[in-house]
mmCIF file of C-alpha atoms in Angstrom:
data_model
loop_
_atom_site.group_PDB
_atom_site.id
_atom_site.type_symbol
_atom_site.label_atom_id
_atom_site.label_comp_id
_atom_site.label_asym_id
_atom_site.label_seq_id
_atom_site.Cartn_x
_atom_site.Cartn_y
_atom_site.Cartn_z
ATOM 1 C CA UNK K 1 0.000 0.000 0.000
ATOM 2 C CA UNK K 2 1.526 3.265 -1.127
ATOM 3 C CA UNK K 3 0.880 6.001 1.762
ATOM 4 C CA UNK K 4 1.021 9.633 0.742
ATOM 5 C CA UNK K 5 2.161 12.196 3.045
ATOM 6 C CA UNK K 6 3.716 15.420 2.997
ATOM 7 C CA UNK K 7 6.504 17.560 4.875
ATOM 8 C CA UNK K 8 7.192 21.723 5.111
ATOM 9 C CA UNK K 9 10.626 23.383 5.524
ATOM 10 C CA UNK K 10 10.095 26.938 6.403
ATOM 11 C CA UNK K 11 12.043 29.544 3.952
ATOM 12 C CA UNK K 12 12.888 31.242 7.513
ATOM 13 C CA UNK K 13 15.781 28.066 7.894
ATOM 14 C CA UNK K 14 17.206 28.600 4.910
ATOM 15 C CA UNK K 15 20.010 30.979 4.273
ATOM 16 C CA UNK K 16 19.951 31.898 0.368
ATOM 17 C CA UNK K 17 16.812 29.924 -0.141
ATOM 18 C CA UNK K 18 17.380 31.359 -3.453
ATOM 19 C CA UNK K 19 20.423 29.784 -4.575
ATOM 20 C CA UNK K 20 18.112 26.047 -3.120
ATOM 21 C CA UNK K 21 15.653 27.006 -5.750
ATOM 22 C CA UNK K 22 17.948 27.662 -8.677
ATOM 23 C CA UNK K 23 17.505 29.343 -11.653
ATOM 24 C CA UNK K 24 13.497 29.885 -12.573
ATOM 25 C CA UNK K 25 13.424 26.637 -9.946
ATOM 26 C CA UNK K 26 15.578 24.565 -12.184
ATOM 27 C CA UNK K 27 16.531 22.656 -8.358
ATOM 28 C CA UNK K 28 13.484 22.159 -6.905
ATOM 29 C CA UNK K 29 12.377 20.267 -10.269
ATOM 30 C CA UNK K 30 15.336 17.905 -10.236
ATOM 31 C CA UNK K 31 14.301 17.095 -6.818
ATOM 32 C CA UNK K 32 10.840 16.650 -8.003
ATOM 33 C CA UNK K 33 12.068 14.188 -11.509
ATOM 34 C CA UNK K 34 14.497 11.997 -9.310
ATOM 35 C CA UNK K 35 11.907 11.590 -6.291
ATOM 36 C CA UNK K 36 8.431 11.822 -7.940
ATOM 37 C CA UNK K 37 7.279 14.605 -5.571
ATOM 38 C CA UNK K 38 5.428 17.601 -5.496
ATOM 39 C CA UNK K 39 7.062 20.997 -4.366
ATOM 40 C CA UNK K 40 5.337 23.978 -3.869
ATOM 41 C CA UNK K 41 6.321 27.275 -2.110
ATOM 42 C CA UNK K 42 3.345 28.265 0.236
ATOM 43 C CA UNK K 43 2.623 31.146 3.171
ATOM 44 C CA UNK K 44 6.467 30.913 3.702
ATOM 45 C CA UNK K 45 7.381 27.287 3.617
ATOM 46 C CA UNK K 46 8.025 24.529 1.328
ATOM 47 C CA UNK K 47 5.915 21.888 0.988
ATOM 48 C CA UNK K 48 7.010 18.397 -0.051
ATOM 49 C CA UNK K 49 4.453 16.280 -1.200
ATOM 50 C CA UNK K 50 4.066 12.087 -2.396
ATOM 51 C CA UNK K 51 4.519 8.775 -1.670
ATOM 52 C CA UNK K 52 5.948 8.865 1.890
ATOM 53 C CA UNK K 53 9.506 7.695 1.383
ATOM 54 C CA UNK K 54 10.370 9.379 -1.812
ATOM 55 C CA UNK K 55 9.302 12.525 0.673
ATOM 56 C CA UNK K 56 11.873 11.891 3.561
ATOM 57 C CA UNK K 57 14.239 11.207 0.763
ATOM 58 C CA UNK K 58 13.412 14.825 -1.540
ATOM 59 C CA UNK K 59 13.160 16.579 2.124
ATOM 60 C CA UNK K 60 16.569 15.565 3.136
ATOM 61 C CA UNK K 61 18.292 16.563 0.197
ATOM 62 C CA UNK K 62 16.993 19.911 0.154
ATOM 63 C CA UNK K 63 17.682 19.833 4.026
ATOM 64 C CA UNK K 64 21.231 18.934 2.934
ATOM 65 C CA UNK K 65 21.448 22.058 0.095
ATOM 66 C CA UNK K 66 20.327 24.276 2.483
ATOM 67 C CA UNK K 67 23.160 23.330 4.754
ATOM 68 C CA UNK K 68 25.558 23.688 1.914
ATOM 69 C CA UNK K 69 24.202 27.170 1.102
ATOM 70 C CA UNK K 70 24.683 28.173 4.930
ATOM 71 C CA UNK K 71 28.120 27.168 4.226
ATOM 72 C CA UNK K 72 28.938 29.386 1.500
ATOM 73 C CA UNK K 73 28.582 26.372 -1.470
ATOM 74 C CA UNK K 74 26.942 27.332 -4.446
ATOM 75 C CA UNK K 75 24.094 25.228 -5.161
ATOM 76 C CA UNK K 76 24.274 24.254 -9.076
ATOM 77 C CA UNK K 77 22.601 21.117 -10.652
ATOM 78 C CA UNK K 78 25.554 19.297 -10.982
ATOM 79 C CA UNK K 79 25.576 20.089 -6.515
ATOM 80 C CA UNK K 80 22.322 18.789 -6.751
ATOM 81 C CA UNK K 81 22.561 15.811 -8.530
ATOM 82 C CA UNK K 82 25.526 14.842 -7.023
ATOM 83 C CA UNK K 83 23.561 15.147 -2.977
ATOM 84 C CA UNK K 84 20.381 13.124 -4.492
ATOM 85 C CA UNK K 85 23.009 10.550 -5.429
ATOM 86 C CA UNK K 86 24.466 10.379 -1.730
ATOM 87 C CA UNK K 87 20.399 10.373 -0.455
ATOM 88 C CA UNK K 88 19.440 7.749 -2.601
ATOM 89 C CA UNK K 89 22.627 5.563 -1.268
ATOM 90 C CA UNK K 90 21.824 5.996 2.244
ATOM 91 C CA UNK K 91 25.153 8.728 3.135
ATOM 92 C CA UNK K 92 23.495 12.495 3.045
ATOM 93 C CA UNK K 93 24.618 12.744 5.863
ATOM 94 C CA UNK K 94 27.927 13.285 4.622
ATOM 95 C CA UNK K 95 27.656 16.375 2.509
ATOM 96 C CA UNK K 96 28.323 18.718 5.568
ATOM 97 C CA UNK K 97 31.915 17.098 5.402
ATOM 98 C CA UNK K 98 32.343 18.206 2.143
ATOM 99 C CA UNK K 99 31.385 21.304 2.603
ATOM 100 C CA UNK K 100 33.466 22.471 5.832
ATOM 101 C CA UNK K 101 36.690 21.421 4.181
ATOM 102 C CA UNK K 102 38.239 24.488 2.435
ATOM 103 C CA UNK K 103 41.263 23.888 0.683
ATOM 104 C CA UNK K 104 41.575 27.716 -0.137
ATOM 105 C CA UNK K 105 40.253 31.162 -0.628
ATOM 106 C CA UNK K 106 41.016 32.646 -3.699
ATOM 107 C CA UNK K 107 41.467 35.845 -4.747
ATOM 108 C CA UNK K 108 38.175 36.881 -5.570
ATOM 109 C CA UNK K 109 36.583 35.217 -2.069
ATOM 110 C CA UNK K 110 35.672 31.550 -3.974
ATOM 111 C CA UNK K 111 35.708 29.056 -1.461
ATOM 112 C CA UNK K 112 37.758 26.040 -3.005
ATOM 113 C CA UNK K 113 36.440 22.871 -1.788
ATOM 114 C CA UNK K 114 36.469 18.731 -2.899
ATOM 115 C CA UNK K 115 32.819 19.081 -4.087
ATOM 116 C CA UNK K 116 32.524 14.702 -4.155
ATOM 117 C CA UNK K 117 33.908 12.021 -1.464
ATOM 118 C CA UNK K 118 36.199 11.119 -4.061
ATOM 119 C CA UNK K 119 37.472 14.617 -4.508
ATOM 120 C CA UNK K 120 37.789 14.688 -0.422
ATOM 121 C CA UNK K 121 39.575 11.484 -0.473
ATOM 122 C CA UNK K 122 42.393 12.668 -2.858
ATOM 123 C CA UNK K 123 42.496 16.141 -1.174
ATOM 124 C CA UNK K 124 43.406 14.470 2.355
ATOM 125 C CA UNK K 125 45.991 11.882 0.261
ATOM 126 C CA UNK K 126 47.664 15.029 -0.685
ATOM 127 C CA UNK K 127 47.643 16.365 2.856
ATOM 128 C CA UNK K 128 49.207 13.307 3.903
ATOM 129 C CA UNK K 129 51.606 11.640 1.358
ATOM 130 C CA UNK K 130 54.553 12.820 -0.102
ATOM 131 C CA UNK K 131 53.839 11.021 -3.501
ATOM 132 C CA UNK K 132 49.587 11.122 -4.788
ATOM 133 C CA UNK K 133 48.551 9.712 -8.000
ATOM 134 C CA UNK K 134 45.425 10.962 -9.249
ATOM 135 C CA UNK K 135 43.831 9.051 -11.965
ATOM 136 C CA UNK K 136 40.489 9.905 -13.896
ATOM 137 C CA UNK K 137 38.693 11.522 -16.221
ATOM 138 C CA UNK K 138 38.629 15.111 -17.227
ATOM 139 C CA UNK K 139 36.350 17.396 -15.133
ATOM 140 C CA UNK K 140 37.142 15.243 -11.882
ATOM 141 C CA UNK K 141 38.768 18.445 -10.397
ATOM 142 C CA UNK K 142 42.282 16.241 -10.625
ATOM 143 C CA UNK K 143 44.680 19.144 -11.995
ATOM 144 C CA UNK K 144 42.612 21.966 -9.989
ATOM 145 C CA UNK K 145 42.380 20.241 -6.707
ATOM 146 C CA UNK K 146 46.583 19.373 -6.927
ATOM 147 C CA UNK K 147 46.888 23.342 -7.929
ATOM 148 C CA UNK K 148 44.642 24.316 -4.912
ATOM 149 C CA UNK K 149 46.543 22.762 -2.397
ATOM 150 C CA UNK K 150 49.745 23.844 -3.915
ATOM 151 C CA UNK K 151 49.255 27.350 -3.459
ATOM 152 C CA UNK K 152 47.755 27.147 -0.107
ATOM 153 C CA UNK K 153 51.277 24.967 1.078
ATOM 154 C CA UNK K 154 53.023 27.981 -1.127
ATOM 155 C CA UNK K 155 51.035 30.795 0.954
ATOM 156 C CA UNK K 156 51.406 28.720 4.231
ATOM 157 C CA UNK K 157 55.038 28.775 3.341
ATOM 158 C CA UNK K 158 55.285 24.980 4.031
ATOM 159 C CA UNK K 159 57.057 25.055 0.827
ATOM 160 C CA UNK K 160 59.529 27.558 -1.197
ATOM 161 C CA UNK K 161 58.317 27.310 -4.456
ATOM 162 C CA UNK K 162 55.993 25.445 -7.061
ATOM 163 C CA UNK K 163 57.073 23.362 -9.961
ATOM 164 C CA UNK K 164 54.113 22.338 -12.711
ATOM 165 C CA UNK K 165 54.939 20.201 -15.912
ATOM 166 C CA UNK K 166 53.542 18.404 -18.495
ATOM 167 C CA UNK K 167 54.667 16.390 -21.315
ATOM 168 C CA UNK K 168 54.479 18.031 -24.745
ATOM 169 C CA UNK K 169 52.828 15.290 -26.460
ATOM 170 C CA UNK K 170 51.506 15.560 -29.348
ATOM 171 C CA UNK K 171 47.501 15.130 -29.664
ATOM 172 C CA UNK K 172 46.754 15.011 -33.691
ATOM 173 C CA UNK K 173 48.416 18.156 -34.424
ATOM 174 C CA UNK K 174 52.285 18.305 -34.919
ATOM 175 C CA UNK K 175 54.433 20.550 -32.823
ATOM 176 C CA UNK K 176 56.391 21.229 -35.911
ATOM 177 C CA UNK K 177 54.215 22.771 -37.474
ATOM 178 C CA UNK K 178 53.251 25.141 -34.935
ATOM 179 C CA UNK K 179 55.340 29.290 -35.233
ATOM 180 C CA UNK K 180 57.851 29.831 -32.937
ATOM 181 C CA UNK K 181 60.445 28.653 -31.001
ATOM 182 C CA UNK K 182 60.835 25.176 -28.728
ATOM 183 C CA UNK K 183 58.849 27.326 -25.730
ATOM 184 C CA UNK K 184 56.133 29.127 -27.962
ATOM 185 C CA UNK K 185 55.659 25.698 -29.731
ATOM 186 C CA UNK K 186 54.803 23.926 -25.879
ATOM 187 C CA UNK K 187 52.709 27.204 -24.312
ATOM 188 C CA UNK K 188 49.612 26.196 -25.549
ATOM 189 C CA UNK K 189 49.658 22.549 -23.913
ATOM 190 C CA UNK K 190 50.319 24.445 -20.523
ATOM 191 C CA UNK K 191 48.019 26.997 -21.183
ATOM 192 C CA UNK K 192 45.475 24.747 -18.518
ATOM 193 C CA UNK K 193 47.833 25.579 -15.829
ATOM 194 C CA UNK K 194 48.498 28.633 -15.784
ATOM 195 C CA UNK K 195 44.280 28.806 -16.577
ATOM 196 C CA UNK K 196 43.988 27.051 -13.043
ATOM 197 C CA UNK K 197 47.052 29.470 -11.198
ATOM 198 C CA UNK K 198 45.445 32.633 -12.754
ATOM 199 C CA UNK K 199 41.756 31.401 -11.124
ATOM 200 C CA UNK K 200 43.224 31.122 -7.415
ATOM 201 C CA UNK K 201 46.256 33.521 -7.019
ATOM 202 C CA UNK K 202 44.582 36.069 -10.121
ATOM 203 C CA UNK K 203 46.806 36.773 -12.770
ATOM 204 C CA UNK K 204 49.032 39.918 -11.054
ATOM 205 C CA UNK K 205 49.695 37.697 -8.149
ATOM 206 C CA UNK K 206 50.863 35.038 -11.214
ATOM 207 C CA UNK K 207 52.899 36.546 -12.913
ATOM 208 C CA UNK K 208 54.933 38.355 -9.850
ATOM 209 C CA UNK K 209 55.518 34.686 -8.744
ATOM 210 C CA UNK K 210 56.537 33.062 -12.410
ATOM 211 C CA UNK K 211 58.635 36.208 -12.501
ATOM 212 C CA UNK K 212 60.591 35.577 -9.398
ATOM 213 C CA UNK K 213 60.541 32.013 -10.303
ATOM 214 C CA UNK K 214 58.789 30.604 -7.515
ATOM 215 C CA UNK K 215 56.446 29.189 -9.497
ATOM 216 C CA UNK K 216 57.497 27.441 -12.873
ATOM 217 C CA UNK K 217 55.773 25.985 -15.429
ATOM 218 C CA UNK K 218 57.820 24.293 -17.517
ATOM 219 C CA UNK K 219 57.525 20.971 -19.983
ATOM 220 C CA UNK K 220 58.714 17.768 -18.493
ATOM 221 C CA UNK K 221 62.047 17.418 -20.631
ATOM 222 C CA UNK K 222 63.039 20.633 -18.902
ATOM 223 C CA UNK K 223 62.969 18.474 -15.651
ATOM 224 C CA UNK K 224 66.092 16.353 -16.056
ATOM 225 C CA UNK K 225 68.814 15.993 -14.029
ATOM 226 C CA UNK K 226 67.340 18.630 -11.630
ATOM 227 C CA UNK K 227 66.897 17.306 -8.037
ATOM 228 C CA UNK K 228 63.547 19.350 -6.677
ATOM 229 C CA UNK K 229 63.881 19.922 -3.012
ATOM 230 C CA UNK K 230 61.471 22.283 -0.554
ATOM 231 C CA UNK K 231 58.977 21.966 -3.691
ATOM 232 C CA UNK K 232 55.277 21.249 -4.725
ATOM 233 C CA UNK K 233 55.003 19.725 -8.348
ATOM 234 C CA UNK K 234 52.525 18.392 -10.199
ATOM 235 C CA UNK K 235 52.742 16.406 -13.314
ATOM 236 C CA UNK K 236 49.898 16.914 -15.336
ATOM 237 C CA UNK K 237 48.657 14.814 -18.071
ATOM 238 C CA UNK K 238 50.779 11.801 -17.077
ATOM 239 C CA UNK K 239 49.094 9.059 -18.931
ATOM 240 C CA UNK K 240 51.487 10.861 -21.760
ATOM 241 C CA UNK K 241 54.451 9.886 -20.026
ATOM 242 C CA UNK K 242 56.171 7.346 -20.838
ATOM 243 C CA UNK K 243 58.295 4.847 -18.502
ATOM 244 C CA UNK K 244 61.288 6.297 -18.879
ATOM 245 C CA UNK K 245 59.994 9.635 -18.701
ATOM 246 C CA UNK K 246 57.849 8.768 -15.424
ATOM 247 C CA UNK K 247 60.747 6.920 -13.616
ATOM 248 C CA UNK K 248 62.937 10.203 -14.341
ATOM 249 C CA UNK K 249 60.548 12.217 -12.950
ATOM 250 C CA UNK K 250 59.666 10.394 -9.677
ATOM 251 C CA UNK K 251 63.660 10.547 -8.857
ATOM 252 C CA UNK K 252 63.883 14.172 -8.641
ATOM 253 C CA UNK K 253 62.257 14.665 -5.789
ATOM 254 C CA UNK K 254 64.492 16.442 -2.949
ATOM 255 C CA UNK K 255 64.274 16.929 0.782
ATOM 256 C CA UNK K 256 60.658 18.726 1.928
ATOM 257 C CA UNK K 257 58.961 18.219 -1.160
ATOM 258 C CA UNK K 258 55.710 16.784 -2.245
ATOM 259 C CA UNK K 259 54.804 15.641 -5.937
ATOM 260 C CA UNK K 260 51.617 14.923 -7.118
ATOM 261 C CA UNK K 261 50.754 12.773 -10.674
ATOM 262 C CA UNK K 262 47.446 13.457 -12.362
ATOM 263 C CA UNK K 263 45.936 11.700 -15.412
ATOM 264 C CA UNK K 264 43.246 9.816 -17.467
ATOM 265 C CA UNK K 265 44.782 6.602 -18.460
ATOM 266 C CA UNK K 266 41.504 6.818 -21.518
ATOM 267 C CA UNK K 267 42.986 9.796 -23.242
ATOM 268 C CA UNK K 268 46.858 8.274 -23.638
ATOM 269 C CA UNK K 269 48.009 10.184 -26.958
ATOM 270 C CA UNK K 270 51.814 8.315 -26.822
ATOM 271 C CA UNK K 271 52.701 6.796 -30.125
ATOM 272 C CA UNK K 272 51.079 3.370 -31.555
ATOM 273 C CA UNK K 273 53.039 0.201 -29.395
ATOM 274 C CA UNK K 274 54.406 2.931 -26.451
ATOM 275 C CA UNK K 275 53.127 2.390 -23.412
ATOM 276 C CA UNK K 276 52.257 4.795 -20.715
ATOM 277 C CA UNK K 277 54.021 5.679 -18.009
ATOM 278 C CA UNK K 278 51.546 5.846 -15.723
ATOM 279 C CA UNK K 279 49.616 3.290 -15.943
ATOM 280 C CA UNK K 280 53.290 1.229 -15.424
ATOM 281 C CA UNK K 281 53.568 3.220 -12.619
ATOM 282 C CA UNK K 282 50.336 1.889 -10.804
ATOM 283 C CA UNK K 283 51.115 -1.510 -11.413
ATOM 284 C CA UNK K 284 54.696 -1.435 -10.119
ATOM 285 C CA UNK K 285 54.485 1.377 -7.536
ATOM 286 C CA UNK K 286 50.898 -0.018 -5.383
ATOM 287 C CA UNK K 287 52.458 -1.421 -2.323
ATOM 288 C CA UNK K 288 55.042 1.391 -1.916
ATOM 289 C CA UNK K 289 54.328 3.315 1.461
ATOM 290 C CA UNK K 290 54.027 6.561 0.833
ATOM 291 C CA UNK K 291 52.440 6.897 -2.369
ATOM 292 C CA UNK K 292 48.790 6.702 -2.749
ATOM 293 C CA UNK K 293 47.216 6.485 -5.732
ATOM 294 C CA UNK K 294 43.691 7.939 -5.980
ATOM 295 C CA UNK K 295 41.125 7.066 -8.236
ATOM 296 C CA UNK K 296 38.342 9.615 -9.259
ATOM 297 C CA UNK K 297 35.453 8.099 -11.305
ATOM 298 C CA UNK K 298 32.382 9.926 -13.792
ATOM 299 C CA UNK K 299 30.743 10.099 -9.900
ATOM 300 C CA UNK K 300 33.622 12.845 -9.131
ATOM 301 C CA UNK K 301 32.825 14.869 -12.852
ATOM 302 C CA UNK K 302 32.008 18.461 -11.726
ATOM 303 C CA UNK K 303 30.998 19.420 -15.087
ATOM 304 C CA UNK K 304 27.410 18.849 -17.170
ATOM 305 C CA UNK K 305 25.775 16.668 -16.702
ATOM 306 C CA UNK K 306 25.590 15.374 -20.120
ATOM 307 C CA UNK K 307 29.729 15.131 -19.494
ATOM 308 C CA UNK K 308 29.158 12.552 -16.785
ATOM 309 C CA UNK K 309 26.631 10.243 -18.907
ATOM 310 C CA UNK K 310 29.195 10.778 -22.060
ATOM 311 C CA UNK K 311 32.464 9.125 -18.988
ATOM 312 C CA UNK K 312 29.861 6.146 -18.424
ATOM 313 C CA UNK K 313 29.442 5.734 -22.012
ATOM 314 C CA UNK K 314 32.815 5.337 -22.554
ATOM 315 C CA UNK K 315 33.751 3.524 -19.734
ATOM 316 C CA UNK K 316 30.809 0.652 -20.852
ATOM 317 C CA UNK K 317 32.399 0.610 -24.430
ATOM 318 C CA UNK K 318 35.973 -0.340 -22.722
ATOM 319 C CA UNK K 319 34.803 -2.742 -21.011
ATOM 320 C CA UNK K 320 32.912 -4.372 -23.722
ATOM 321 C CA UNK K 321 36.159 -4.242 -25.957
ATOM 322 C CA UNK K 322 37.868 -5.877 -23.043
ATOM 323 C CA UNK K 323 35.450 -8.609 -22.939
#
């Protein structure tokens, strides 16, 4: 027997019931799709109504939003979609932890925080290894989260500089044929980075910092024979490595510093036969204390929504291939 029943949350407990709502109540109808409720906004409350357990269910996540909105999160679908997920596997109760645990301000007052338990997971591996792999698919916050906690160790002066690379791999178009010299020719495959820097430190603070070379961003052949001590670095777009490459840079870490490794072992643009670094990396470096290696699935996308169904696709497709 299906037993109808309904619940109120009063706009008075809500902070920025506003930002709950979403644009022209974009929210409160994703609420309503996923839970087969009725919402309504009456005489100062909102009033949840359906089958009885879909109810509790819709109520708590918008009891959860409105927690993350008292909190200073912005409330966007992809926030949304991401707490009716946690509801409808039994852990909303979790999303406060998410939201209390600022990596860093940035310049412009943004609040940088994991958004996903995935995102939290690799945030605290950073906090607490000396060596974090990161490994997933674009929009998992990988890249951003590593630059995040970079500059906070750089403006908590745990560190004395920061160090970002990448591997100028080619991806269908051929460096060659690009104007310039050997550093105009790899500027637009680190152009993500200093995208990233120029969002948390703004672009004067930047470019003070590249100029007194405490931070560099550099390719990855630019790395050898250097030994990096009282450093952050992050190697970026590591599937790309190879081996050789990866094993070179793992050895220059110094005294005081930190390294993390971020990638998506689907998007490896290495040569036909080559093999990538960091996947051999996983397999031979898992039971090493010290290093943890973090995996960050389509769950952990903080982009559309379409983005995250397009991952899954994908990720069914491999594993039919596999099979």
């Amino acid at each position: 027997m299906i037993v109808k029943t309904e619940k109120k949350i009063s706009l008075e407990e809500l902070k920025d019931a506003a930002s709950i709502f979403g644009h022209y109540d974009e929210n409160l109808k994703l609420v309503e799709k996923e839970f087969g409720v009725n919402i309504v906004v009456r005489d100062d409350n909102i009033i949840i109504s359906g089958e009885r357990d879909q109810v509790e269910r819709a109520f708590q996540v918008l009891a959860q939003l409105g927690e993350l909105s008292a909190l200073g999160q912005q409330v966007a679908p992809r926030e949304v979609q991401y707490v009716i997920k946690l509801v409808k596997e039994g852990h909303g109760e979790k999303i406060g932890e998410l939201a209390s645990d600022v990596v860093i301000i940035t310049f412009r007052g943004k609040l940088v925080k994991p958004k996903t338990h995935g995102q939290k997971r690799y945030v605290e591996a950073i906090r607490n290894h000396d060596i974090v792999f990161g490994i997933g698919p674009a929009g998992t916050g990988k890249t951003y989260l590593a630059v995040a906690m970079a500059a906070r160790a750089l403006k908590e002066k745990t560190i004395s500089r920061l160090i970002i690379t990448r591997p100028a791999v080619e991806a269908g178009e051929k460096l060659g044929f690009l104007p310039g010299d050997l550093q105009e020719k790899v500027n637009p495959y680190l152009r993500p980075l200093y995208d990233s820097l120029y969002d948390i430190l703004g672009t004067d603070k930047t470019q003070k910092l590249l100029d007194k070379n405490v931070i560099e961003i550099a390719p990855l052949a630019y790395m050898r024979g250097r030994t990096l001590s009282d450093a952050f670095i992050i190697l970026d777009e590591a599937q790309n490595t190879t081996p050789e490459q990866m094993k070179m840079f793992l050895t220059r870490l110094g005294f005081g510093s930190k390294a993390v490794i971020t990638g998506d072992v689907t998007q490896v643009d290495l040569p036909k036969g080559q093999f990538s670094g960091l996947l051999e990396a996983k397999k031979t470096l898992k039971d090493i204390e010290g290093i943890s290696f973090q995996c960050l699935g389509g769950e952990d996308v903080m982009r559309h929504e379409l983005v995250q169904r397009i991952i899954s696709a994908y990720e069914k497709a491999e594993q039919n291939k596999a099979r």
